[in-house]
Coordinates of N, CA and C in Angstrom, one line a residue:
X12 N 15.3 -3.4 13.0 CA 15.0 -3.5 11.1 C 15.5 -2.3 10.8
X13 N 16.0 -1.1 10.6 CA 16.7 0.0 9.9 C 18.2 -0.9 10.0
X14 N 18.3 -1.7 11.1 CA 20.1 -1.9 11.4 C 20.3 -3.1 10.4
X15 N 18.9 -3.8 10.3 CA 19.8 -4.7 9.0 C 19.6 -5.3 7.6
X16 N 19.6 -3.7 7.4 CA 19.3 -3.1 5.8 C 20.4 -4.2 5.1
X17 N 20.7 -4.4 4.2 CA 22.1 -4.7 3.6 C 21.7 -3.8 1.8
X18 N 23.0 -4.1 1.3 CA 22.9 -3.7 0.4 C 21.7 -3.5 -0.6
X19 N 21.3 -2.7 -1.6 CA 19.7 -3.3 -2.6 C 20.9 -4.0 -3.5
X20 N 21.8 -4.1 -3.8 CA 22.5 -4.6 -5.2 C 22.5 -6.4 -5.5
X21 N 22.6 -6.1 -3.7 CA 22.8 -8.0 -3.6 C 21.9 -8.7 -3.9
X22 N 21.8 -9.4 -4.9 CA 20.5 -10.5 -5.6 C 19.6 -11.0 -5.2
X23 N 18.9 -11.2 -4.7 CA 17.5 -12.6 -4.0 C 17.9 -13.4 -4.7
X24 N 18.7 -14.1 -3.5 CA 19.1 -15.6 -4.6 C 18.0 -16.6 -3.8
X25 N 17.3 -16.2 -3.8 CA 16.0 -17.2 -2.2 C 14.7 -17.2 -2.8
X26 N 14.4 -18.5 -3.5 CA 13.5 -18.7 -3.9 C 12.1 -18.3 -3.2
X27 N 11.9 -18.6 -2.1 CA 11.3 -19.1 -1.1 C 11.6 -19.0 0.0
X28 N 11.1 -18.3 0.6 CA 11.1 -18.0 2.5 C 10.3 -17.9 3.6
X29 N 10.9 -18.9 5.1 CA 9.8 -18.7 5.7 C 10.5 -19.4 7.1
X30 N 10.4 -18.7 8.0 CA 10.8 -19.2 8.9 C 9.5 -19.6 10.5
X31 N 9.7 -20.4 10.7 CA 8.4 -20.6 12.1 C 7.6 -21.9 12.3
X32 N 7.1 -22.2 13.0 CA 5.7 -22.6 13.6 C 5.8 -23.8 12.4
X33 N 5.8 -24.5 12.2 CA 4.8 -25.5 11.0 C 3.6 -26.6 12.5
X34 N 4.1 -26.9 13.4 CA 3.3 -27.8 13.9 C 2.9 -26.8 15.5
X35 N 2.4 -27.2 16.2 CA 2.0 -26.3 18.1 C 1.3 -27.2 18.8
X36 N 2.0 -28.4 18.9 CA 1.2 -29.2 19.4 C 1.0 -29.0 21.3
X37 N 1.7 -28.4 22.0 CA 1.8 -28.0 22.9 C 0.8 -26.9 23.4
X38 N 0.9 -26.2 22.3 CA 0.1 -25.4 22.8 C -2.0 -25.3 21.8
X39 N -1.2 -25.9 20.8 CA -2.9 -25.9 19.6 C -4.1 -26.9 20.7
X40 N -5.0 -25.7 20.1 CA -6.4 -26.5 20.9 C -7.0 -27.8 19.9
X41 N -6.3 -28.3 19.0 CA -6.6 -28.5 17.8 C -5.6 -29.7 18.4
X42 N -4.8 -30.3 18.9 CA -4.3 -30.5 18.6 C -3.3 -31.0 17.8
X43 N -2.5 -30.0 17.5 CA -1.6 -30.3 16.8 C -1.4 -29.3 15.1
X44 N -3.0 -29.3 14.8 CA -2.9 -29.4 13.3 C -3.4 -27.1 13.1
X45 N -2.0 -26.5 13.2 CA -2.1 -25.6 14.0 C -2.0 -24.9 12.1
X46 N -3.1 -23.5 12.8 CA -3.3 -22.5 11.7 C -3.7 -23.3 10.5
X47 N -5.7 -23.8 11.2 CA -6.3 -24.6 10.2 C -5.0 -25.8 9.4
X48 N -3.8 -26.3 9.1 CA -3.6 -26.7 8.7 C -2.6 -26.3 7.0
X49 N -2.6 -25.0 7.4 CA -1.7 -24.9 6.1 C -0.7 -24.3 5.9
X50 N -0.1 -24.6 7.5 CA 1.6 -24.3 7.5 C 1.5 -26.1 7.3
X51 N 1.4 -26.5 8.5 CA 1.4 -28.0 8.0 C 1.6 -29.0 6.5
X52 N 1.2 -28.5 5.9 CA 0.9 -28.7 4.4 C 2.3 -27.5 3.6
X53 N 2.4 -26.7 3.8 CA 3.7 -26.1 3.8 C 4.4 -27.2 3.9
X54 N 5.4 -27.6 5.6 CA 6.3 -27.5 5.6 C 5.7 -29.4 4.9
X55 N 4.9 -29.8 4.9 CA 4.7 -31.3 4.4 C 5.2 -31.2 3.1
X56 N 5.1 -30.7 1.8 CA 4.8 -30.6 0.4 C 5.5 -29.8 -0.3
X57 N 6.5 -29.0 1.1 CA 8.1 -27.9 0.2 C 8.8 -28.5 0.7
X58 N 9.3 -29.5 1.9 CA 10.5 -29.7 2.8 C 11.8 -29.6 2.0
X59 N 11.4 -30.7 0.9 CA 12.6 -31.2 0.2 C 12.3 -30.5 -1.1
X60 N 12.0 -28.8 -1.3 CA 12.1 -28.7 -2.9 C 13.0 -27.4 -3.0
X61 N 13.8 -27.2 -3.4 CA 14.9 -27.2 -3.2 C 14.4 -25.6 -3.6
X62 N 13.4 -24.6 -4.2 CA 13.5 -23.2 -4.4 C 12.5 -22.5 -2.8
X63 N 12.7 -23.3 -2.3 CA 11.7 -23.3 -0.8 C 13.0 -23.2 -0.1
X64 N 13.1 -22.2 1.0 CA 13.9 -22.4 2.1 C 13.6 -22.3 3.6
X65 N 12.6 -23.1 3.9 CA 11.7 -23.7 5.3 C 12.3 -23.9 6.5
X66 N 12.3 -23.3 7.3 CA 12.4 -24.1 8.7 C 11.7 -24.0 9.9
X67 N 11.7 -24.7 10.9 CA 11.2 -23.9 12.4 C 12.4 -22.4 12.8
X68 N 13.4 -23.2 12.7 CA 14.8 -22.4 13.2 C 14.8 -20.7 12.8
X69 N 14.7 -20.2 13.6 CA 15.2 -18.4 13.4 C 16.5 -17.9 13.6
X70 N 17.1 -18.0 12.5 CA 18.5 -17.5 12.8 C 18.5 -16.1 12.9
X71 N 19.9 -16.0 13.5 CA 20.0 -14.2 13.7 C 20.3 -13.2 12.1
X72 N 20.0 -14.3 11.4 CA 20.4 -13.2 10.6 C 19.1 -13.6 9.6
X73 N 18.1 -13.1 9.7 CA 16.6 -12.9 9.3 C 16.3 -12.4 8.7
X74 N 16.2 -11.4 9.4 CA 16.3 -9.8 8.9 C 17.0 -9.5 7.2
X75 N 17.8 -10.1 7.3 CA 19.4 -9.9 6.1 C 19.0 -11.6 5.2
X76 N 18.2 -12.1 5.5 CA 18.3 -14.0 4.9 C 16.5 -13.4 4.1
X77 N 15.7 -12.4 4.6 CA 14.6 -12.3 4.3 C 14.7 -10.7 3.0
X78 N 15.5 -10.2 2.9 CA 15.8 -9.5 2.6 C 17.1 -9.8 0.1
X79 N 16.6 -10.8 0.5 CA 17.4 -11.8 -0.6 C 16.7 -12.7 -1.5
X80 N 15.6 -13.0 -0.6 CA 14.6 -13.7 -1.3 C 13.7 -13.2 -1.7
X81 N 13.0 -13.6 -2.6 CA 11.9 -12.9 -3.9 C 10.3 -13.3 -3.5
X82 N 10.4 -13.7 -3.0 CA 8.8 -14.7 -1.7 C 9.0 -15.1 -0.5
X83 N 8.6 -14.0 0.9 CA 8.5 -14.1 2.1 C 6.9 -15.1 2.1
X84 N 6.9 -16.4 2.6 CA 5.4 -16.7 2.9 C 4.5 -15.7 4.4
X85 N 4.1 -16.0 3.9 CA 2.5 -15.0 5.7 C 1.8 -15.8 6.1
X86 N 1.6 -17.4 6.0 CA 1.1 -17.8 6.4 C 0.2 -17.3 7.9
X87 N -1.2 -17.6 7.9 CA -2.0 -17.2 9.1 C -1.1 -17.7 10.1
X88 N -1.5 -17.5 11.8 CA -1.0 -18.2 12.7 C -2.2 -18.2 13.4
X89 N -1.9 -18.0 14.9 CA -3.3 -17.8 15.6 C -4.8 -16.9 15.6
X90 N -4.1 -15.8 14.3 CA -4.8 -15.1 13.8 C -5.0 -15.2 12.3
X91 N -5.7 -14.4 11.4 CA -5.3 -14.2 10.1 C -4.1 -13.5 10.0
X92 N -3.6 -12.0 11.2 CA -2.4 -11.4 10.8 C -1.0 -12.2 10.5
X93 N 0.0 -11.6 10.6 CA 1.0 -12.0 10.3 C 1.7 -11.3 11.0
X94 N 2.9 -10.7 11.2 CA 4.7 -9.8 11.6 C 5.1 -9.4 10.7
X95 N 4.6 -10.7 9.0 CA 5.6 -11.0 8.4 C 5.6 -9.6 7.1
X96 N 4.0 -9.5 7.2 CA 3.5 -8.9 7.1 C 4.0 -7.6 6.0
X97 N 4.3 -7.4 8.0 CA 5.4 -6.1 8.1 C 6.4 -5.8 7.5
X98 N 7.1 -7.5 7.6 CA 8.2 -7.4 7.7 C 8.9 -7.9 5.8
X99 N 8.0 -8.1 5.9 CA 8.1 -8.3 4.0 C 8.1 -7.5 3.5
X100 N 7.2 -6.3 3.1 CA 7.1 -5.1 2.7 C 8.7 -3.8 2.9
X101 N 8.8 -3.6 4.6 CA 10.0 -2.7 4.8 C 11.2 -3.3 3.6
X102 N 11.6 -4.9 3.5 CA 12.4 -5.1 3.5 C 12.2 -5.7 2.4
X103 N 11.1 -5.4 0.7 CA 10.6 -5.8 -0.6 C 11.0 -7.0 -0.7
X104 N 10.7 -7.8 0.2 CA 9.7 -9.6 0.0 C 8.3 -9.0 -0.5
X105 N 8.6 -10.2 -1.7 CA 7.3 -10.1 -2.0 C 5.9 -10.9 -1.3
X106 N 5.2 -10.5 -0.6 CA 4.5 -11.1 0.7 C 3.4 -12.0 -0.1
X107 N 3.9 -13.3 0.5 CA 2.3 -14.5 0.1 C 1.5 -14.8 0.8
X108 N 0.4 -14.2 0.6 CA -0.2 -14.3 1.7 C -1.5 -15.7 1.6
X109 N -1.0 -16.3 2.9 CA -2.4 -17.2 3.5 C -2.9 -17.3 4.3
X110 N -4.1 -16.6 3.9 CA -5.2 -16.1 5.1 C -6.0 -15.9 4.6
X111 N -7.3 -16.9 4.8 CA -8.5 -16.6 3.9 C -9.2 -14.9 4.3
X112 N -9.3 -15.9 5.7 CA -9.8 -14.2 6.6 C -9.8 -12.5 6.9
X113 N -8.5 -12.5 6.0 CA -7.7 -11.4 6.7 C -8.1 -10.4 7.0
X114 N -8.0 -9.9 7.1 CA -8.6 -7.7 6.4 C -6.6 -6.9 6.7
X115 N -6.2 -6.3 5.5 CA -5.3 -6.3 5.4 C -4.8 -4.1 6.0
X116 N -4.4 -4.2 6.8 CA -3.9 -2.6 7.0 C -4.1 -2.0 6.6
X117 N -4.5 -0.2 6.4 CA -4.2 1.0 5.7 C -4.3 0.7 4.1
X118 N -5.2 0.5 3.8 CA -5.7 -0.6 2.2 C -5.2 0.9 1.6
X119 N -5.6 2.7 2.6 CA -6.2 3.8 1.3 C -4.4 3.7 1.4
X120 N -3.2 3.1 1.9 CA -2.1 3.5 1.7 C -1.6 2.5 0.8
X121 N -1.5 1.1 1.1 CA -0.8 -0.2 0.5 C -1.6 -0.9 -0.2
X122 N -1.1 -1.1 -1.6 CA -1.9 -1.4 -2.5 C -1.4 -2.8 -2.2
X123 N -2.1 -4.2 -1.9 CA -1.6 -5.3 -1.0 C -1.8 -6.1 -1.8
X124 N -2.5 -6.3 -3.2 CA -3.5 -7.0 -4.7 C -2.2 -6.6 -5.9
X125 N -1.7 -5.7 -5.2 CA -0.5 -5.2 -6.6 C 0.9 -5.4 -6.2
X126 N 1.1 -6.0 -4.1 CA 2.3 -5.8 -4.1 C 3.0 -7.3 -3.2
X127 N 1.4 -8.1 -3.3 CA 1.7 -9.2 -2.8 C 1.1 -10.3 -3.2
X128 N 0.9 -11.7 -3.6 CA -0.2 -12.6 -4.0 C -0.6 -13.4 -3.0
X129 N -1.9 -13.3 -2.9 CA -3.1 -14.1 -2.3 C -3.3 -15.5 -2.9
X130 N -3.3 -16.7 -1.9 CA -3.2 -18.0 -1.8 C -4.2 -18.9 -0.8
X131 N -5.0 -19.1 -0.6 CA -5.8 -19.9 -0.3 C -6.2 -20.3 0.7
X132 N -6.7 -21.1 1.4 CA -5.3 -22.0 1.8 C -5.0 -23.6 1.4
X133 N -6.1 -23.8 1.0 CA -6.7 -24.7 0.4 C -5.9 -25.2 -0.4
X134 N -5.2 -24.5 -1.2 CA -4.5 -24.1 -2.5 C -2.7 -24.5 -1.5
X135 N -2.7 -24.4 -1.2 CA -0.9 -24.7 -1.1 C -0.5 -25.6 -1.1
X136 N -1.5 -26.6 -1.4 CA -0.1 -27.6 -2.5 C 0.3 -27.5 -3.8
X137 N -0.6 -26.1 -4.0 CA -0.3 -26.0 -5.2 C 0.6 -24.6 -5.4
X138 N 1.4 -24.6 -4.1 CA 1.2 -23.4 -4.6 C 3.2 -23.4 -4.9
X139 N 4.1 -24.1 -4.9 CA 5.5 -23.9 -6.2 C 4.9 -24.0 -7.3
X140 N 3.6 -24.4 -7.9 CA 3.3 -23.9 -9.4 C 2.7 -22.7 -9.8
X141 N 2.4 -22.0 -8.4 CA 1.5 -21.2 -8.0 C 3.1 -20.1 -8.2
X142 N 3.5 -19.9 -7.5 CA 4.7 -19.4 -7.8 C 5.8 -19.6 -8.2
X143 N 6.0 -20.2 -9.5 CA 6.8 -20.4 -10.1 C 6.1 -20.0 -11.7
X144 N 4.7 -19.4 -11.9 CA 3.7 -19.6 -12.7 C 4.0 -18.1 -13.1
X145 N 4.4 -17.1 -12.5 CA 4.4 -15.8 -12.1 C 5.3 -15.4 -12.8
X146 N 4.8 -14.1 -14.5 CA 5.2 -14.2 -15.0 C 6.7 -12.7 -14.3
X147 N 8.3 -13.3 -14.7 CA 8.9 -11.8 -14.2 C 8.5 -10.6 -14.9
X148 N 7.8 -10.0 -15.1 CA 7.4 -9.0 -15.2 C 6.4 -8.9 -14.5
X149 N 6.1 -9.1 -13.6 CA 4.8 -9.2 -12.7 C 5.4 -9.0 -11.6
X150 N 7.0 -9.8 -11.3 CA 7.8 -10.0 -10.0 C 8.2 -8.4 -9.9
X151 N 8.6 -8.0 -11.0 CA 10.1 -6.5 -11.2 C 8.3 -5.8 -11.0
X152 N 7.6 -5.4 -11.8 CA 6.7 -4.7 -10.4 C 5.8 -4.6 -9.3
X153 N 5.9 -5.9 -9.0 CA 5.5 -6.2 -7.7 C 6.8 -5.1 -6.7
X154 N 8.1 -5.3 -7.5 CA 9.4 -5.6 -6.4 C 9.7 -3.8 -6.8
X155 N 9.0 -3.4 -7.5 CA 9.1 -2.1 -8.0 C 8.2 -0.7 -6.5
X156 N 6.8 -1.9 -6.8 CA 6.1 -0.4 -5.9 C 6.9 -0.8 -4.3
X157 N 7.7 -2.0 -3.4 CA 7.7 -2.3 -2.5 C 8.8 -1.8 -2.5
X158 N 9.4 -1.4 -3.2 CA 10.9 -0.5 -3.3 C 10.6 1.8 -3.1
X159 N 8.6 1.6 -3.1 CA 8.5 2.9 -2.7 C 8.3 3.4 -1.0
X160 N 9.0 4.6 -0.9 CA 9.8 4.9 0.3 C 8.0 5.0 1.5
X161 N 7.4 5.5 0.7 CA 6.1 5.6 1.3 C 5.6 4.8 1.7
X162 N 5.9 3.6 0.7 CA 4.8 1.8 1.4 C 5.8 1.8 2.5
X163 N 6.7 1.5 3.3 CA 7.1 1.3 3.5 C 7.6 1.8 5.0
X164 N 6.7 3.3 5.3 CA 6.8 4.2 5.6 C 5.1 3.8 6.7
X165 N 4.6 3.6 6.2 CA 3.1 3.6 6.1 C 3.2 2.4 7.3
X166 N 4.1 1.3 7.3 CA 4.1 0.2 8.1 C 4.6 0.3 9.8
X167 N 5.6 1.6 9.7 CA 6.3 1.6 11.0 C 5.6 3.4 11.7
X168 N 6.3 2.9 12.7 CA 6.3 4.1 13.7 C 7.6 4.8 14.6
X169 N 7.6 5.4 13.5 CA 8.9 5.6 13.5 C 8.9 7.3 15.5
X170 N 10.3 7.3 16.1 CA 10.0 8.6 17.2 C 11.2 9.3 16.5
X171 N 9.7 10.3 16.2 CA 8.7 11.1 16.3 C 7.7 10.3 15.7
X172 N 6.7 10.5 15.4 CA 5.7 10.5 14.2 C 6.1 11.6 13.7
X173 N 6.0 10.7 11.8 CA 5.8 11.1 11.2 C 5.2 11.5 9.7
X174 N 4.2 12.0 8.9 CA 4.1 12.3 8.3 C 3.4 11.2 7.5
X175 N 2.6 10.3 7.4 CA 2.4 9.2 6.1 C 2.7 7.7 7.2
X176 N 3.1 8.1 8.6 CA 3.7 6.6 8.7 C 2.5 6.3 9.8
X177 N 2.8 5.3 10.2 CA 1.5 4.5 10.6 C 0.5 4.6 11.5
X178 N 1.9 5.6 12.9 CA 0.8 6.2 12.8 C -0.3 6.9 12.8
X179 N 0.0 7.8 12.3 CA -1.0 8.7 10.6 C -2.3 7.4 9.8
X180 N -1.8 6.8 9.6 CA -2.9 5.6 8.9 C -3.7 5.5 10.0
X181 N -3.1 4.8 11.4 CA -4.7 4.6 12.6 C -5.4 5.9 12.2
X182 N -4.8 6.5 12.6 CA -5.8 8.1 13.2 C -7.1 7.5 11.8
X183 N -6.1 7.9 10.5 CA -7.2 8.4 8.9 C -7.9 6.8 9.1
X184 N -7.8 5.5 9.4 CA -8.6 5.2 9.9 C -9.9 5.4 10.8
X185 N -9.7 5.7 11.9 CA -10.5 5.9 13.1 C -11.3 7.0 12.1
X186 N -10.8 7.9 11.5 CA -11.0 9.4 11.4 C -12.6 8.6 10.6
X187 N -13.0 7.5 9.7 CA -13.0 7.2 8.4 C -14.4 6.4 9.8
X188 N -14.4 6.6 10.5 CA -15.6 5.4 11.3 C -16.2 6.7 12.5
X189 N -15.7 7.6 11.6 CA -16.3 8.8 12.7 C -17.4 9.0 12.0
X190 N -18.8 9.8 13.1 CA -19.8 9.8 11.8 C -20.1 10.9 11.3
X191 N -19.3 11.0 9.8 CA -19.1 13.3 9.5 C -20.1 12.3 8.1
X192 N -19.9 13.4 7.5 CA -19.7 13.8 5.8 C -19.2 12.9 5.2
X193 N -19.1 11.7 4.1 CA -18.5 12.3 3.8 C -16.9 13.5 3.0
X194 N -17.8 14.7 2.8 CA -16.7 16.0 2.3 C -15.8 16.0 3.9
X195 N -15.6 15.5 5.0 CA -15.1 15.5 5.7 C -13.3 14.6 5.7
X196 N -13.2 13.0 5.0 CA -12.4 12.6 4.6 C -11.3 12.8 4.0
X197 N -10.8 11.8 4.6 CA -8.6 12.1 3.9 C -9.1 11.8 2.2
X198 N -8.9 12.6 1.2 CA -8.8 11.9 -0.7 C -7.9 11.7 -0.4
X199 N -7.9 11.5 -1.6 CA -6.1 10.5 -2.5 C -6.0 12.1 -3.1
X200 N -4.0 12.3 -2.9 CA -3.9 13.5 -3.2 C -3.6 14.4 -1.7
X201 N -4.9 14.5 -0.8 CA -4.8 15.2 0.1 C -4.2 15.1 1.4
X202 N -3.5 15.7 1.5 CA -2.6 15.2 2.8 C -3.3 15.9 4.2
X203 N -4.0 17.0 4.7 CA -4.8 17.9 5.9 C -5.8 17.0 5.9
X204 N -6.6 16.3 6.9 CA -8.1 16.1 7.0 C -8.4 17.1 8.2
X205 N -9.3 17.2 7.4 CA -10.6 18.6 8.4 C -10.8 18.6 9.7
X206 N -10.5 17.6 10.5 CA -11.1 17.4 12.0 C -12.8 18.3 12.4
X207 N -12.8 19.7 12.4 CA -13.8 20.5 12.2 C -15.0 19.9 11.9
X208 N -15.0 20.0 9.8 CA -15.7 19.7 9.7 C -16.8 19.3 9.3
X209 N -17.1 18.3 10.3 CA -18.0 17.7 10.9 C -19.4 18.7 11.6
X210 N -20.2 18.1 11.7 CA -21.5 18.2 12.6 C -20.8 19.1 14.1
X211 N -21.6 20.3 14.2 CA -21.1 20.5 15.7 C -21.2 19.0 17.2
X212 N -22.3 18.8 16.6 CA -22.9 18.1 18.1 C -21.7 16.7 18.1
X213 N -20.5 16.8 16.7 CA -19.1 15.7 16.6 C -18.2 16.1 17.4
X214 N -17.7 17.3 18.3 CA -17.4 17.8 18.7 C -17.2 17.6 20.0
X215 N -18.6 17.4 20.3 CA -18.6 17.3 21.8 C -17.3 16.0 22.4
X216 N -17.5 16.2 23.9 CA -16.4 15.1 24.5 C -17.4 13.6 24.1
X217 N -16.7 12.2 24.5 CA -17.6 11.6 24.5 C -17.9 11.7 26.3

């Protein structure tokens, strides 16, 4: 991803961008009704809409194109999650999340409600109206948040690991599931989690 970064001053001339399957007759147990019909609805409603740059083709300029887009569609696939969520955050393209049952990662580090747009699967036919009605100042605010380096850092796995990266987000999420008192959780603004502050019994090997 880092190798595909383009200069930040290149304008975002694509309004809505998506590359991926809309139907999957060969593998879909529901006979082509892929992703509960949400993806098919995107294609059927917007394939000829000039605001939508959507296709099943996956060009070599895919990452560069995302950086030229204002909105990147992130519809569910076989599961609610999509790799496009990560790609959208990394490339500053506002993710349009179309997945009713999704549980988003790293909510402590990434304010999904502030950086993304959530559209119910049943509302896909109104997608053009929903996105076109978002005020420009709201779009700019989301783009400024997406430009925050800490937000991109939280989605990546650099080698070696770095503070605040996705590896640390996973560890922090796992720590919250431990049977510890709330006093040992990492609070907003804190940098180091006290792993030994819980009951002695919790420190025994599993």
